[in-house]
Coordinates of C-alpha atoms and ligand atoms in Angstrom, one line a residue:
M3 CA -24.7 18.2 66.1
T4 CA -28.3 19.6 65.9
T5 CA -30.3 19.7 62.7
G6 CA -30.6 23.3 61.5
D7 CA -27.4 24.5 63.2
L8 CA -24.6 26.1 61.2
L9 CA -21.6 23.8 61.5
R10 CA -18.0 24.9 61.1
V11 CA -16.0 22.2 59.3
P12 CA -12.2 22.4 59.1
A13 CA -10.9 22.0 55.6
D14 CA -7.1 22.2 55.3
D15 CA -6.4 26.0 55.4
A16 CA -10.1 27.0 55.6
E17 CA -13.2 26.6 57.7
L18 CA -16.5 25.9 56.0
A19 CA -19.9 27.0 57.1
V20 CA -22.3 24.1 56.6
E21 CA -26.1 24.0 57.1
V22 CA -27.9 20.8 57.6
R23 CA -31.7 20.4 57.7
G24 CA -34.0 17.4 58.1
Q25 CA -33.6 13.6 57.9
G26 CA -33.6 11.1 55.1
A27 CA -31.5 10.4 52.1
S28 CA -28.8 13.1 51.8
V29 CA -28.7 15.9 49.2
L30 CA -25.7 18.2 49.1
F31 CA -26.1 21.6 47.4
I32 CA -23.0 23.3 45.8
H33 CA -23.6 27.0 45.0
G34 CA -22.3 29.0 42.0
F35 CA -20.1 32.1 41.6
P36 CA -20.2 34.5 43.3
F37 CA -23.0 33.4 45.5
N38 CA -23.4 31.5 48.8
R39 CA -25.5 28.7 50.3
S40 CA -28.5 31.0 50.6
M41 CA -29.1 30.7 46.9
W42 CA -30.6 27.2 47.9
R43 CA -32.8 28.6 50.7
H44 CA -36.0 27.5 49.0
Q45 CA -34.8 24.0 48.4
L46 CA -33.4 23.8 52.0
A47 CA -36.8 24.9 53.3
G48 CA -38.9 22.9 50.9
L49 CA -37.5 19.4 50.2
S50 CA -38.6 18.2 53.6
R51 CA -38.4 14.5 52.9
W52 CA -34.7 14.6 52.5
K53 CA -31.7 15.6 54.5
R54 CA -30.6 18.8 52.9
I55 CA -27.0 20.0 53.2
A56 CA -25.7 23.3 51.8
F57 CA -22.3 24.9 52.6
D58 CA -20.5 28.1 51.7
L59 CA -17.5 27.4 49.5
R60 CA -14.2 28.6 50.8
G61 CA -14.1 32.4 50.1
A62 CA -17.9 32.8 50.1
G63 CA -20.7 33.5 52.6
A64 CA -19.8 32.6 56.2
S65 CA -16.8 30.4 55.3
S66 CA -13.3 31.7 55.8
A67 CA -11.6 33.2 52.8
P68 CA -7.9 32.2 52.5
A69 CA -5.7 34.5 50.5
G70 CA -5.0 32.1 47.7
G71 CA -4.9 28.5 46.5
Y72 CA -8.4 28.3 44.9
S73 CA -9.0 25.6 42.3
M74 CA -11.7 23.1 41.3
A75 CA -9.6 20.4 42.9
R76 CA -9.4 22.3 46.2
Y77 CA -13.2 23.0 46.1
A78 CA -13.9 19.3 45.4
R79 CA -11.6 18.3 48.4
D80 CA -13.6 20.7 50.5
V81 CA -16.8 18.8 49.5
V82 CA -15.1 15.6 50.8
H83 CA -14.2 17.3 54.1
V84 CA -17.9 18.2 54.5
L85 CA -19.1 14.7 53.7
D86 CA -16.5 13.2 56.1
A87 CA -17.5 15.6 58.9
L88 CA -21.1 14.6 58.5
E89 CA -20.1 10.9 58.2
L90 CA -21.9 10.5 54.9
D91 CA -20.5 7.9 52.5
R92 CA -22.6 9.0 49.5
V93 CA -24.9 11.8 48.6
V94 CA -27.0 13.1 45.8
A95 CA -24.9 16.1 44.8
C96 CA -26.5 19.1 43.2
G97 CA -24.3 21.9 41.7
L98 CA -25.2 25.1 40.0
S99 CA -22.9 26.6 37.4
M100 CA -19.5 26.7 39.2
G101 CA -21.0 24.2 41.6
G102 CA -21.4 22.0 38.5
Y103 CA -17.7 22.5 37.6
I104 CA -16.9 21.3 41.2
L105 CA -19.3 18.4 40.8
F106 CA -17.5 17.3 37.6
E107 CA -14.2 17.4 39.6
L108 CA -15.8 15.3 42.4
L109 CA -17.1 12.8 39.9
R110 CA -13.6 12.4 38.5
R111 CA -11.8 12.2 41.8
H112 CA -14.3 10.6 44.2
P113 CA -17.1 9.0 42.1
E114 CA -17.8 6.7 45.0
R115 CA -19.1 9.6 47.1
V116 CA -21.8 10.5 44.5
R117 CA -25.1 8.5 44.5
A118 CA -26.7 10.7 41.8
A119 CA -25.9 14.1 40.3
V120 CA -28.0 17.2 39.5
L121 CA -26.4 19.6 37.1
C122 CA -28.1 23.0 37.1
N123 CA -27.3 25.9 34.8
T124 CA -23.7 24.7 34.1
K125 CA -21.5 23.5 31.2
A126 CA -18.7 21.0 30.7
E127 CA -16.4 23.0 28.5
S128 CA -13.4 24.8 29.8
D129 CA -13.0 28.6 29.2
S130 CA -12.1 29.8 25.7
P131 CA -9.2 32.2 25.4
D132 CA -11.7 35.2 25.3
A133 CA -13.5 33.9 28.4
R134 CA -10.1 33.5 30.2
R135 CA -9.3 37.1 29.4
G136 CA -12.7 38.1 30.7
R137 CA -11.9 36.3 34.1
D138 CA -8.8 38.4 34.4
E139 CA -10.6 41.6 33.6
M140 CA -13.2 40.8 36.2
A141 CA -10.6 40.0 38.8
T142 CA -9.0 43.4 38.1
L143 CA -12.4 45.1 38.4
A144 CA -13.0 43.4 41.7
E145 CA -9.5 44.4 43.0
R146 CA -9.9 48.0 41.9
E147 CA -13.6 48.7 42.7
G148 CA -14.7 45.9 45.0
P149 CA -17.3 43.1 44.8
A150 CA -20.2 45.6 44.4
A151 CA -18.8 46.6 41.0
V152 CA -18.8 42.9 40.1
A153 CA -22.5 42.8 41.1
D154 CA -23.3 45.7 38.8
R155 CA -21.4 44.0 35.9
L156 CA -23.0 40.5 36.4
L157 CA -26.5 41.1 37.5
P158 CA -28.1 42.0 34.1
R159 CA -27.1 38.6 32.7
L160 CA -28.0 36.5 35.7
L161 CA -31.7 36.9 36.0
A162 CA -34.7 36.6 33.6
P163 CA -36.6 39.7 32.4
S164 CA -39.6 38.4 34.4
T165 CA -37.5 38.2 37.6
F166 CA -36.4 41.8 37.1
A167 CA -40.0 42.9 36.5
A168 CA -41.8 41.0 39.2
H169 CA -39.3 39.9 41.9
P170 CA -37.2 42.8 43.2
E171 CA -36.5 40.8 46.4
V172 CA -34.7 38.2 44.3
V173 CA -32.7 40.9 42.5
A174 CA -31.8 42.4 45.9
Q175 CA -30.7 39.0 47.3
V176 CA -28.5 38.2 44.4
R177 CA -26.9 41.7 44.6
E178 CA -26.3 41.2 48.3
M179 CA -24.7 37.8 47.8
I180 CA -22.3 39.1 45.2
A181 CA -21.5 42.4 47.0
G182 CA -20.9 40.4 50.3
T183 CA -18.4 37.9 48.8
P184 CA -15.0 38.4 50.3
L185 CA -12.5 39.8 47.7
P186 CA -10.0 36.9 48.0
G187 CA -12.8 34.4 47.5
L188 CA -14.1 36.3 44.5
V189 CA -10.8 36.6 42.8
G190 CA -9.8 33.1 43.8
A191 CA -13.0 31.7 42.2
L192 CA -12.3 33.6 39.0
R193 CA -8.8 32.2 38.7
A194 CA -10.1 28.7 39.5
M195 CA -12.8 28.9 36.8
R196 CA -10.3 30.4 34.3
D197 CA -7.9 27.4 34.9
R198 CA -10.5 24.7 35.2
P199 CA -10.1 21.5 33.1
D200 CA -12.5 20.6 30.3
S201 CA -15.0 18.2 31.6
T202 CA -16.5 17.0 28.3
A203 CA -14.8 13.6 28.6
T204 CA -16.1 13.2 32.1
L205 CA -19.7 13.1 30.8
G206 CA -19.4 9.8 29.1
A207 CA -17.9 8.2 32.2
I208 CA -20.7 9.2 34.7
G209 CA -22.2 6.0 36.1
V210 CA -24.9 7.4 38.3
P211 CA -28.4 8.8 37.6
V212 CA -28.2 12.5 36.4
L213 CA -30.7 15.3 36.2
V214 CA -29.9 18.3 34.1
V215 CA -31.8 21.5 34.9
A216 CA -31.8 24.5 32.6
G217 CA -33.3 28.0 32.8
E218 CA -35.3 29.0 29.7
D219 CA -33.7 32.5 29.7
D220 CA -30.2 31.6 30.8
Q221 CA -27.6 33.4 28.7
I222 CA -24.6 32.0 30.6
A223 CA -25.5 28.3 30.3
P224 CA -28.1 28.5 27.5
P225 CA -30.8 25.8 27.4
G226 CA -29.7 24.5 24.0
G227 CA -26.2 23.6 25.4
M228 CA -27.8 22.2 28.6
R229 CA -30.0 19.9 26.5
A230 CA -27.0 18.8 24.5
L231 CA -25.1 18.1 27.7
A232 CA -27.9 15.9 28.9
Q233 CA -27.9 14.0 25.7
T234 CA -24.2 13.2 26.2
I235 CA -24.8 11.5 29.5
A236 CA -26.3 8.0 29.4
G237 CA -29.8 8.0 30.7
A238 CA -29.8 11.6 31.9
Q239 CA -33.1 13.4 32.5
F240 CA -33.6 17.0 31.4
A241 CA -35.8 19.7 32.8
L242 CA -36.4 23.2 31.5
I243 CA -37.6 25.8 34.0
P244 CA -39.7 28.6 32.3
A245 CA -39.3 32.2 33.3
A246 CA -35.8 31.6 34.9
A247 CA -32.3 32.5 33.8
H248 CA -29.1 31.5 35.5
L249 CA -30.5 31.2 39.0
A250 CA -33.5 28.9 38.5
P251 CA -33.5 27.7 42.2
L252 CA -34.1 31.3 43.3
E253 CA -36.1 32.7 40.4
Q254 CA -38.5 29.8 40.2
P255 CA -38.2 28.0 43.5
L256 CA -41.4 25.9 43.3
A257 CA -40.8 24.6 39.8
T258 CA -37.1 23.9 40.5
S259 CA -37.9 22.1 43.8
R260 CA -40.6 20.1 42.0
V261 CA -38.2 18.7 39.4
L262 CA -35.7 18.0 42.1
A263 CA -38.3 16.1 44.2
D264 CA -39.4 14.1 41.2
F265 CA -35.8 13.1 40.5
L266 CA -35.1 12.2 44.1
D267 CA -38.4 10.2 44.3
G268 CA -37.3 8.2 41.3
L269 CA -34.0 7.2 43.0
G270 CA -36.0 5.1 45.5
Ligands
MLT30 C1 -21.6 30.7 38.1 O1 -22.8 31.0 38.3 O2 -21.1 29.9 38.9 C2 -20.9 31.4 37.0 O3 -21.7 32.0 36.1 C3 -20.0 30.4 36.3 C4 -19.1 31.0 35.2 O4 -18.9 32.2 35.2 O5 -18.6 30.2 34.4

């Protein structure tokens, strides 16, 4: 296994594309919906004092996209497949939005594999009845018109006004990630999020250091809710990234990497 290579890790009925860079204490990045591991490209490039691991969830990026069977439990099992394949007992796990939902599941099922947790742009509550209906509507849109139509629907809420104004390359990357997501993976993730359990009770049981990262302009996981989430977790740190919305690691890569590096440094 060579550092920097894309590995193919078998995971039950799927095969996961895993990228590993560098040496040192291990940090595993879990992307959100409907993105892929390239949303962490700045952190993969920049956090050079740590071993950085990012993988495409089943149904995303260069991983295979089984026809069905998507759930938070399945995604969390896939994380364990990745850790086992890399022979890593424990990692700092960093999840954004749906990646955070997966991290909650991992903390419930396999807390021994998590040395510390970074919760970016996410929330602990399960979907309301309205939100569940919204998931079904989006799945129908994806099935009728394809992932590009989902990109058109989602994009306006994902990025900060300043990102739209000054960073067309970020807008283009996000559009490309969404439009390139395989349909089964996109619809599967929507059903998995619709049916995910509430993680509020998990927060009080977290026994590892936690950093909560919010985007100042995030409409999907607003900063007020993120701050409240941090206050519910014993000892959690909170960082607010200015001029960023739901994709702080891509919109403000330097500021996001800096708060991550400070947190990682503090772990010793
Ligand atoms: C994500 O970025 O993963 C999604 O916004 C999560 C969600 O829709 O709940």
